[in-house]
Short mmCIF file of C-alpha atoms (C1' of nucleotides) in Angstrom, two decimals:
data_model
loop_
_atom_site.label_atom_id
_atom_site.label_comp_id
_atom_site.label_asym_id
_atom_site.label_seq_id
_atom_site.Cartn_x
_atom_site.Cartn_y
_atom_site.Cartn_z
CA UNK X 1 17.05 -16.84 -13.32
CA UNK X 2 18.28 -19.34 -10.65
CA UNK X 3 16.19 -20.34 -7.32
CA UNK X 4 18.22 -17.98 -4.82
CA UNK X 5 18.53 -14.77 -7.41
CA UNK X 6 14.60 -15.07 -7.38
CA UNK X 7 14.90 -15.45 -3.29
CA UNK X 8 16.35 -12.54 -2.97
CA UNK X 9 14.10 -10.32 -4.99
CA UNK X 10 11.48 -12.08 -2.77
CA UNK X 11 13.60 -11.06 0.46
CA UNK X 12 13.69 -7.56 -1.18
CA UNK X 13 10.14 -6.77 -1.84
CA UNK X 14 9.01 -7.95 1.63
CA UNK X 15 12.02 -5.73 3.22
CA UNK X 16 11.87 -2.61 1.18
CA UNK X 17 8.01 -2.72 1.68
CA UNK X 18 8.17 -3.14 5.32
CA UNK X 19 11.06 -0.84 6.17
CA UNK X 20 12.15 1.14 2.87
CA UNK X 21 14.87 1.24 0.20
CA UNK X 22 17.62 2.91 2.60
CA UNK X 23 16.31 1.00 6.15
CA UNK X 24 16.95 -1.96 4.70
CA UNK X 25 20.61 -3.20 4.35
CA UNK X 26 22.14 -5.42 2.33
CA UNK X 27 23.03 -8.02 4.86
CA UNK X 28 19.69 -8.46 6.10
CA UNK X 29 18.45 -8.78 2.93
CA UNK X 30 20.66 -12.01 2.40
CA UNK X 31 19.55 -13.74 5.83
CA UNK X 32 16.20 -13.30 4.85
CA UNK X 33 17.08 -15.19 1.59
CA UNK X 34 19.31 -17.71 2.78
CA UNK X 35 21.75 -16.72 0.87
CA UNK X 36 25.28 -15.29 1.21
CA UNK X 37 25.62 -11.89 1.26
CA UNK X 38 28.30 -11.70 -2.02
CA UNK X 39 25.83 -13.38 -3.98
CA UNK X 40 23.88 -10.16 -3.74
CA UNK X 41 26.59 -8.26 -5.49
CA UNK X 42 27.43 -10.69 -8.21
CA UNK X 43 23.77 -10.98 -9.11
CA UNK X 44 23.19 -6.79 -9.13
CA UNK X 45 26.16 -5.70 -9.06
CA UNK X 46 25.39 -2.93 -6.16
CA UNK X 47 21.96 -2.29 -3.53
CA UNK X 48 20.76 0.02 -6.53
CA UNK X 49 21.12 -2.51 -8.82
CA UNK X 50 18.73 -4.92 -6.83
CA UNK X 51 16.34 -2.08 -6.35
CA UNK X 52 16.34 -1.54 -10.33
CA UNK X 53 15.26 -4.99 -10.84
CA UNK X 54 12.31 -4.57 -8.61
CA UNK X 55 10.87 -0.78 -9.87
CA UNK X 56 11.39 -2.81 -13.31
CA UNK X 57 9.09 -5.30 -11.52
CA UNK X 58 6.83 -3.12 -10.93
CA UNK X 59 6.60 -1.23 -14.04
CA UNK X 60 5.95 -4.56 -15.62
CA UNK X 61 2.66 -5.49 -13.47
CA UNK X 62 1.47 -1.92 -13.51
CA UNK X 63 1.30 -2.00 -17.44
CA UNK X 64 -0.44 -5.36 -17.20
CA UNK X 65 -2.92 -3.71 -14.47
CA UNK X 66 -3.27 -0.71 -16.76
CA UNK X 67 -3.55 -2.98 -20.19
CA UNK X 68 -7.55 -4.32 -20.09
CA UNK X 69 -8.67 -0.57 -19.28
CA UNK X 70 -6.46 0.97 -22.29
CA UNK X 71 -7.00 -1.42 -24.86
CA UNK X 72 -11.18 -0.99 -24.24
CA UNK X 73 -12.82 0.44 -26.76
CA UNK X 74 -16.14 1.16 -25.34
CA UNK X 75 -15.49 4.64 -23.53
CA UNK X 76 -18.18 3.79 -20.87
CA UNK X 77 -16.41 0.46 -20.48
CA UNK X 78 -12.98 2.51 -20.30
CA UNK X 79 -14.42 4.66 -17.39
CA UNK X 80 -15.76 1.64 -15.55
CA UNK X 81 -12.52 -0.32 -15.76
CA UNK X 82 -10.74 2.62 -14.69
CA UNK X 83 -12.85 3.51 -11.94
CA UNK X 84 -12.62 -0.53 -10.63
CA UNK X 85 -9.28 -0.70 -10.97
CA UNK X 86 -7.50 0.31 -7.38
CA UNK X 87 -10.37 -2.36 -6.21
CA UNK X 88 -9.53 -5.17 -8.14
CA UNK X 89 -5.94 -5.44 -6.70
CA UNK X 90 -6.82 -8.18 -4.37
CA UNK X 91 -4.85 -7.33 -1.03
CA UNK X 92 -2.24 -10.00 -0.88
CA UNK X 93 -0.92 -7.68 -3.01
CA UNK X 94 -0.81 -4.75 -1.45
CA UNK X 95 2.74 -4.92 0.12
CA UNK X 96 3.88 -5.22 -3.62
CA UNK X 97 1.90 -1.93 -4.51
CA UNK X 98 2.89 0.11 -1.13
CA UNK X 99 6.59 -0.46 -2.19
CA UNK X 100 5.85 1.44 -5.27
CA UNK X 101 4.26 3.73 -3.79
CA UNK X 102 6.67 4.35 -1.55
CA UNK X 103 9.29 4.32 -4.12
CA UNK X 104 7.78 7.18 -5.63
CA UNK X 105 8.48 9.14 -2.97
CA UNK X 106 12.20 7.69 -1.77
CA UNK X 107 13.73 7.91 -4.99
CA UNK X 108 11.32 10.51 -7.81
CA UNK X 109 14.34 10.21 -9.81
CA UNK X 110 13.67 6.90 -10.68
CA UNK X 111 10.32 7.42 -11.20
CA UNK X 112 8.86 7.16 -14.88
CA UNK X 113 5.23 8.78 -14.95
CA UNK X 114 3.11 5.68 -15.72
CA UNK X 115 -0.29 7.34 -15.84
CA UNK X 116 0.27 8.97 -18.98
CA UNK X 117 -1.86 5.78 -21.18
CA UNK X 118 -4.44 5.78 -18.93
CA UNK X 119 -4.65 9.95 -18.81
CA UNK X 120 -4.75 9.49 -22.58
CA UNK X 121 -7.50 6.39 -22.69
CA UNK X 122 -9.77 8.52 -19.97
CA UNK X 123 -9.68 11.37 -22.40
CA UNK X 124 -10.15 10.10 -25.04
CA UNK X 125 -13.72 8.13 -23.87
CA UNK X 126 -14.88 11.10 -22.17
CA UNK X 127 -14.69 12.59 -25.64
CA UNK X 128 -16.43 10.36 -27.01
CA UNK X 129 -19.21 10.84 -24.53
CA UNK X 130 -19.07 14.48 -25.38
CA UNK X 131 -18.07 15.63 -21.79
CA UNK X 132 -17.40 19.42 -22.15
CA UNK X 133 -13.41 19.26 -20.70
CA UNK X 134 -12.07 15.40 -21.37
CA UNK X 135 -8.77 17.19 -20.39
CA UNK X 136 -9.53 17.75 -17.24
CA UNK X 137 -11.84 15.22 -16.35
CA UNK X 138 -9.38 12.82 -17.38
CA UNK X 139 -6.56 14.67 -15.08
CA UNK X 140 -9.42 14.63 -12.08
CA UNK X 141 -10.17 11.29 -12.85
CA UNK X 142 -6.17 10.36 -12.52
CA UNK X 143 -6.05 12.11 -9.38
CA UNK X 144 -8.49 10.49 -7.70
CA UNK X 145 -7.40 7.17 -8.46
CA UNK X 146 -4.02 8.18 -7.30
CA UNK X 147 -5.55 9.16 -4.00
CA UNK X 148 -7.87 6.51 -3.80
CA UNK X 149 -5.18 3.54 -4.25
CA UNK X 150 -3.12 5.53 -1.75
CA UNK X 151 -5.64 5.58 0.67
CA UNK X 152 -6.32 1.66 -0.14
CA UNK X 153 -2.99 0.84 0.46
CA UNK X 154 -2.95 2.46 4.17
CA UNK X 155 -6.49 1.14 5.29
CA UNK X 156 -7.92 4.63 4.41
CA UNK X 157 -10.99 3.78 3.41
CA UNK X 158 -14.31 2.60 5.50
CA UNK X 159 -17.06 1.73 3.06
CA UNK X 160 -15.28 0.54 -0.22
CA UNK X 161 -18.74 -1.09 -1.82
CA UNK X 162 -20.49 1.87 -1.29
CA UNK X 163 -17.81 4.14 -2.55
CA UNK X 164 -17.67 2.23 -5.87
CA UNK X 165 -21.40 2.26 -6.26
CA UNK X 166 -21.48 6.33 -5.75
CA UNK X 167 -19.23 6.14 -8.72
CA UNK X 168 -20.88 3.86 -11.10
CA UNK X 169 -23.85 5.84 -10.57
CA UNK X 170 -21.84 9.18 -10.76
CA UNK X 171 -20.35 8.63 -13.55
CA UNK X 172 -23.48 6.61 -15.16
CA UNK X 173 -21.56 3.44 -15.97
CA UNK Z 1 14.15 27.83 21.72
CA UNK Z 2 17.88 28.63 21.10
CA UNK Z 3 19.25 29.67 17.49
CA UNK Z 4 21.36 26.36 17.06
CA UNK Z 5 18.40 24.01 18.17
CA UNK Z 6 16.01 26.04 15.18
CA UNK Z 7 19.55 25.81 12.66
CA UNK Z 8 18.78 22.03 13.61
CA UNK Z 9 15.30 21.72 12.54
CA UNK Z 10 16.05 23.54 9.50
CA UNK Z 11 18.53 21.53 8.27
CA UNK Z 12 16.91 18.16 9.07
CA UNK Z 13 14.38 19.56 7.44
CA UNK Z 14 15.95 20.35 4.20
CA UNK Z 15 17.91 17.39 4.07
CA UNK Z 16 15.03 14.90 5.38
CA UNK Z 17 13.04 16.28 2.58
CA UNK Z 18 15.88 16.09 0.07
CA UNK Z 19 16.77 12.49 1.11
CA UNK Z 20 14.76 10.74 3.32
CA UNK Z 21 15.18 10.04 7.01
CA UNK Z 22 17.17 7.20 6.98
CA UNK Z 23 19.22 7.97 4.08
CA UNK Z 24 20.07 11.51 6.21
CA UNK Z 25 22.83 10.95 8.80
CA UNK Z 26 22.79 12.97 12.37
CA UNK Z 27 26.60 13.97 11.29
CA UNK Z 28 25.02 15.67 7.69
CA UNK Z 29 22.35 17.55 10.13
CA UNK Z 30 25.12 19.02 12.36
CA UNK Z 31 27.31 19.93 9.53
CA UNK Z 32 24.40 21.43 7.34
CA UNK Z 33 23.18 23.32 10.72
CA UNK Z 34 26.53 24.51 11.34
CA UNK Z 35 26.91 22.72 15.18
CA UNK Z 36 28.42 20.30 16.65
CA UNK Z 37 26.99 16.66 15.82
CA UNK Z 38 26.17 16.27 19.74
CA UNK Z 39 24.13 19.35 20.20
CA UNK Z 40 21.45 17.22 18.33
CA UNK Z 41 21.57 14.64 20.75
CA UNK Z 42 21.40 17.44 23.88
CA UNK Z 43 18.31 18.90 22.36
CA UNK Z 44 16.53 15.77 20.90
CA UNK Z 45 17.90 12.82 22.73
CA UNK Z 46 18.16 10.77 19.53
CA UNK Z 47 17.74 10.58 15.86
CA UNK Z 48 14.03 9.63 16.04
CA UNK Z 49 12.93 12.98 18.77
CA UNK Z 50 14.43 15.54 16.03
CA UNK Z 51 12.22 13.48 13.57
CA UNK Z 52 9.33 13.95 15.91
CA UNK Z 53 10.06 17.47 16.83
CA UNK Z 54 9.55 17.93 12.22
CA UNK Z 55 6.37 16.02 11.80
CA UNK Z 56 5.05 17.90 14.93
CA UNK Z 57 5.54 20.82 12.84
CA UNK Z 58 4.20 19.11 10.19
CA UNK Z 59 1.17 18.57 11.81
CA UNK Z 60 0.26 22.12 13.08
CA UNK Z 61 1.03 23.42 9.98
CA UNK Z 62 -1.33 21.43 8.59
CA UNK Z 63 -4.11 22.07 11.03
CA UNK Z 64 -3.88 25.98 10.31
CA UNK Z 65 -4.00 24.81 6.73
CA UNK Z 66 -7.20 23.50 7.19
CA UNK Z 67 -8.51 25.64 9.47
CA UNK Z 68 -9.77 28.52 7.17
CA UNK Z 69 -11.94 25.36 5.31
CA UNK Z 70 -13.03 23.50 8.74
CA UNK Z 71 -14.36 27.05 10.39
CA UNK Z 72 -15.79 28.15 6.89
CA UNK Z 73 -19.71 27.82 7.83
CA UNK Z 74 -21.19 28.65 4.12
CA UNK Z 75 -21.31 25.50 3.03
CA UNK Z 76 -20.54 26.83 -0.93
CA UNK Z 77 -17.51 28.39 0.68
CA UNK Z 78 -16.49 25.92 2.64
CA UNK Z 79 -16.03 23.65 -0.58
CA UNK Z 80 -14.57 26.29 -2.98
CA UNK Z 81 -11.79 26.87 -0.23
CA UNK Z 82 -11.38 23.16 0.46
CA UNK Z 83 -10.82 23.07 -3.48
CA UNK Z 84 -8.77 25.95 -3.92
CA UNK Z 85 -6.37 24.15 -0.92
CA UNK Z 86 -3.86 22.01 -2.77
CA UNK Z 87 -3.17 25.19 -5.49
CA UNK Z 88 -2.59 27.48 -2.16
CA UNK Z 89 -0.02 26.74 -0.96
CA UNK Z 90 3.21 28.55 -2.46
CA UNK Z 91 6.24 26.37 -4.29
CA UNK Z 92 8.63 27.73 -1.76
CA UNK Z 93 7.13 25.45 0.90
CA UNK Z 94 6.92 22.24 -1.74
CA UNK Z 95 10.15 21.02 0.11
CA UNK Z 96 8.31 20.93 3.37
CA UNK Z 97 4.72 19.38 2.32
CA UNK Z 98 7.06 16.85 0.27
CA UNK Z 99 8.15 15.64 3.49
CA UNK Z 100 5.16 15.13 5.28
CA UNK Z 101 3.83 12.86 2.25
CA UNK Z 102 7.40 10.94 2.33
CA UNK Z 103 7.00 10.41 5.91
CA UNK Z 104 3.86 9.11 5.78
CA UNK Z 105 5.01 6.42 3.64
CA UNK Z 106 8.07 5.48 5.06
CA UNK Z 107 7.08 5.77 8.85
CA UNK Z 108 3.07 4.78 8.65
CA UNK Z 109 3.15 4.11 12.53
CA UNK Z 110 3.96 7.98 13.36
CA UNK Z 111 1.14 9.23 11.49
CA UNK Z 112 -2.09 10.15 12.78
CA UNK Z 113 -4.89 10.77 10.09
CA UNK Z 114 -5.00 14.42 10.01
CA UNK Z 115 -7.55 14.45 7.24
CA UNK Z 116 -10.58 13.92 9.42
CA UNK Z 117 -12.02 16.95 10.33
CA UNK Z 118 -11.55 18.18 6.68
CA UNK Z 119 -14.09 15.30 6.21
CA UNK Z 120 -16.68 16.12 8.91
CA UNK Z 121 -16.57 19.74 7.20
CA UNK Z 122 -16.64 18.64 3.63
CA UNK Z 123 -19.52 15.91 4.50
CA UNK Z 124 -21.94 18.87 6.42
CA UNK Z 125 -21.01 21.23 3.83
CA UNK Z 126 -22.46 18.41 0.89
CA UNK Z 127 -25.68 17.77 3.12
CA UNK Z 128 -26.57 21.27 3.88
CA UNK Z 129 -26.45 21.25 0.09
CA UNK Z 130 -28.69 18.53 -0.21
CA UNK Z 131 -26.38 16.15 -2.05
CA UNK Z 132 -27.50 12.25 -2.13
CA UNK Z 133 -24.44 10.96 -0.73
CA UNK Z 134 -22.89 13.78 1.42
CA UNK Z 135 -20.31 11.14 2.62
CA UNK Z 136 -19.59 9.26 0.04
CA UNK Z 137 -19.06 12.96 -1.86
CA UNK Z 138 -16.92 13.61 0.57
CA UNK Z 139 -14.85 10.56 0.68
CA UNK Z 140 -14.53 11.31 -3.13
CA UNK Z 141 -13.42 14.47 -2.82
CA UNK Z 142 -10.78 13.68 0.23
CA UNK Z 143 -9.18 11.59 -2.41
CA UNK Z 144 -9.15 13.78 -4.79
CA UNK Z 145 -7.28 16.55 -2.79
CA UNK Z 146 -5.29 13.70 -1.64
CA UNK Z 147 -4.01 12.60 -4.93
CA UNK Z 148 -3.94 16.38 -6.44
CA UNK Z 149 -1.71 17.48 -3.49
CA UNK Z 150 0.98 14.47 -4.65
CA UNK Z 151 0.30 15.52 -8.38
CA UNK Z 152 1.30 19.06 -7.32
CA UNK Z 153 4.32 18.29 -5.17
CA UNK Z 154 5.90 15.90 -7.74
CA UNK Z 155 5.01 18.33 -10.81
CA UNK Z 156 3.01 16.00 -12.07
CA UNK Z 157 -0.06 18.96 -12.67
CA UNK Z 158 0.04 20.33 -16.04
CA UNK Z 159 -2.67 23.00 -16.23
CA UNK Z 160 -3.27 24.07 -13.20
CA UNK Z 161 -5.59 26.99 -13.80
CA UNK Z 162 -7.51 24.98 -16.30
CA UNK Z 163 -8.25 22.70 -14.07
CA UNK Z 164 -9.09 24.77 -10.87
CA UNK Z 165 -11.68 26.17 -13.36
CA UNK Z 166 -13.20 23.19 -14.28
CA UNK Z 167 -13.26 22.27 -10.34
CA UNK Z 168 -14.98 25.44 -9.98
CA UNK Z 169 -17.40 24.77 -12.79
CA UNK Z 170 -18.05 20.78 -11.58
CA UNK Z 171 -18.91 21.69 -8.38
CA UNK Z 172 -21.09 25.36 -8.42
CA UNK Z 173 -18.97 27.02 -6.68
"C1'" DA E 1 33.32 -41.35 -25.20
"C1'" DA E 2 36.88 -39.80 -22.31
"C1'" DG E 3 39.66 -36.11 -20.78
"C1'" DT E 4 40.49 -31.06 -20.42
"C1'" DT E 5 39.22 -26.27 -20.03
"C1'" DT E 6 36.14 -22.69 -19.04
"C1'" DT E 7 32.55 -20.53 -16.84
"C1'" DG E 8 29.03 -19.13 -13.64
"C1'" DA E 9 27.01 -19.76 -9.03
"C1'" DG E 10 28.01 -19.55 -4.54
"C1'" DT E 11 30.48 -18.64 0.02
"C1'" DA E 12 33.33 -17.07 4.20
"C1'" DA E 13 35.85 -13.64 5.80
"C1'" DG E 14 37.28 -9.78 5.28
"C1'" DT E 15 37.63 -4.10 4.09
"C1'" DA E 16 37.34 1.04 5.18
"C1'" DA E 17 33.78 4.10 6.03
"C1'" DT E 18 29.93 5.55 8.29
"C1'" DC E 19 26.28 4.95 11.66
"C1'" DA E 20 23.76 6.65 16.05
"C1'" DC E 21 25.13 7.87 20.25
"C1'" DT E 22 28.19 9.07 24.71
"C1'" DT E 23 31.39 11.33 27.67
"C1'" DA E 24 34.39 14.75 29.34
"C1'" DT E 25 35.38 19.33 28.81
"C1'" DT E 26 34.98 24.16 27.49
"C1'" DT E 27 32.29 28.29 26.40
"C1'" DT E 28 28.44 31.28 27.02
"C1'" DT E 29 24.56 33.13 29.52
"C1'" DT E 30 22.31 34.69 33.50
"C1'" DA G 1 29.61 31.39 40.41
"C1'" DA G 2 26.00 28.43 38.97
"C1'" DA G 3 23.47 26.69 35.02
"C1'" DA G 4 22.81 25.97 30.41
"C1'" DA G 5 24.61 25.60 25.77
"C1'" DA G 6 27.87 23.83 22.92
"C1'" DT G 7 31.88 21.24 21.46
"C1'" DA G 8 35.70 17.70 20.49
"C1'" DA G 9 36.85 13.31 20.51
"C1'" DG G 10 35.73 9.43 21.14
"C1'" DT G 11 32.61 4.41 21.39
"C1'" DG G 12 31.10 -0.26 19.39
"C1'" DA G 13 28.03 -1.65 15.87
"C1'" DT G 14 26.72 -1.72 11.26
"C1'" DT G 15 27.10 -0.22 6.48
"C1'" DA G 16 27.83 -1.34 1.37
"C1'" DC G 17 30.96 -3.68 -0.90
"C1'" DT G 18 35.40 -6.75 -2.08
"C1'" DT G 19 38.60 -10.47 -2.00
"C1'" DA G 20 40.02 -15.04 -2.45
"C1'" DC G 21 38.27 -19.12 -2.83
"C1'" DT G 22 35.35 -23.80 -3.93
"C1'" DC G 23 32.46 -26.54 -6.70
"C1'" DA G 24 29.61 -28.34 -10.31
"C1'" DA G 25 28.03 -28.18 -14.76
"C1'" DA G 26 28.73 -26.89 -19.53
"C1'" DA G 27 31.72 -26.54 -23.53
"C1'" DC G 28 35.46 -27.88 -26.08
"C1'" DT G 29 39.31 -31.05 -27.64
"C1'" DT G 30 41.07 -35.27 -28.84
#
DNA sequence: AAGTTTTGAGTAAGTAATCACTTATTTTTT
DNA sequence: AAAAAATAAGTGATTACTTACTCAAAACTT
């Protein structure tokens, strides 16, 4: 990985995150890196091909993100990672995160669901703690944390401390 | 409201939905709506009014979404229908609600927060009910329907009817 | 070690196609 | 006949992508 292949996933991520995938054109992209625009295309062979590289990005840090709650073993522990997780993502990253976000919804189809080891992790410590549906208060869980890191991401949400400590207590952790 | 002009806002609709506003070109409107590529321009003035003219839509629809929950003054009722929101509305209109999330990703500056009254409603409805943290519940629960409602619209909701029972269950209702 | 070949990174200047938008004119409605 | 609705045929700018090229470092040959 040279120094200007690098620059221009750099230039990508902040352009895709502040405009989109499909407001963002090539060309710009390569002014932003200092780069020529050819380079581009002999480095990713096509726009799609750059955008690959960065949902692959993504995928990559989300499974690192996701990685210390799965591999707990405590179930409380599991719940309480989970639950701190969209606050732990300290905001310089959140451009990152609000491109995949945004991803999700510009192109589904390349969109691998990467909730399912959490879904399974959540279940499986709510069983443990012998809540009467782990199913579904894994899949509640999940959707809250969806809607919680969406509403993170766009400045949604007033009173983040206290939120977190209604859930610790809710959920007893 | 002419014929043409509502051809218009049908076919931006579909194919802003399908695509994405800026991957969706005026001439692909006119051609989808069956007009002239200029008629657009009469009736909108640019690319970014007929986008306006949609999320207007967007946003009534919404508010008459809501407004069976916001009006609801038993406060049991008024959470059972606030629940029972995201699994009421039918698949044929997935394509529209699907929009209205995209946009609010990919053009954050157009969109108000239309969530708030749903709030105020949800918050009186928990404190009536004596709950320790009426807001806080709330907040929770906003997220929730927040992150169900892009569950639902991406088909990423297994069991649906399992899991409006368990909502049902969880919350008394 | 010196000379030769190959390769990969990088660029400048293009390409045809498509973009949002305009203008002049015709058709339809009232 | 006046006004509004609609169209056809454009406009310059921008799009994703290609072509033809340079240059330096690595690999191979002698």
């Amino acid at each position: 990985m040279t120094e200007k292949k690098e620059n221009i996933i750099q230039a990508a991520l902040d352009l895709f995150a502040q405009q989109g995938y499909h407001a963002t054109s090539t060309s710009k992209v390569a002014q932003q890196a200092g780069v020529s625009e050819g380079l581009i295309f002999r480095h990713f062979g096509n726009k799609e091909g750059l955008l690959k590289a960065i949902i692959a990005l993504g995928e990559e840090r989300l499974r690192s993100l996701y990685a210390d709650v799965v591999l707990e073993t405590v179930p409380k522990k599991t719940i309480e990672k989970a639950l701190r997780l969209p606050f732990s993502v300290p905001e310089s990253e959140y451009d990152f995160w609000r491109l995949q976000y945004k991803l999700k919804w510009e192109l589904p189809e390349h969109t691998s669901n990467k909730m399912e080891p959490l879904r399974v992790a959540l279940t499986n410590a709510f069983q443990k703690l012998d809540y009467a549906s782990p199913e579904m208060e894994a899949e509640f869980l999940i959707h809250f944390l969806d809607g919680l890191g969406s509403g993170l991401l766009k400045n949604d949400v007033a009173q983040k401390e206290k939120l977190l400590e209604y859930l610790m207590k809710t959920y007893k952790v």
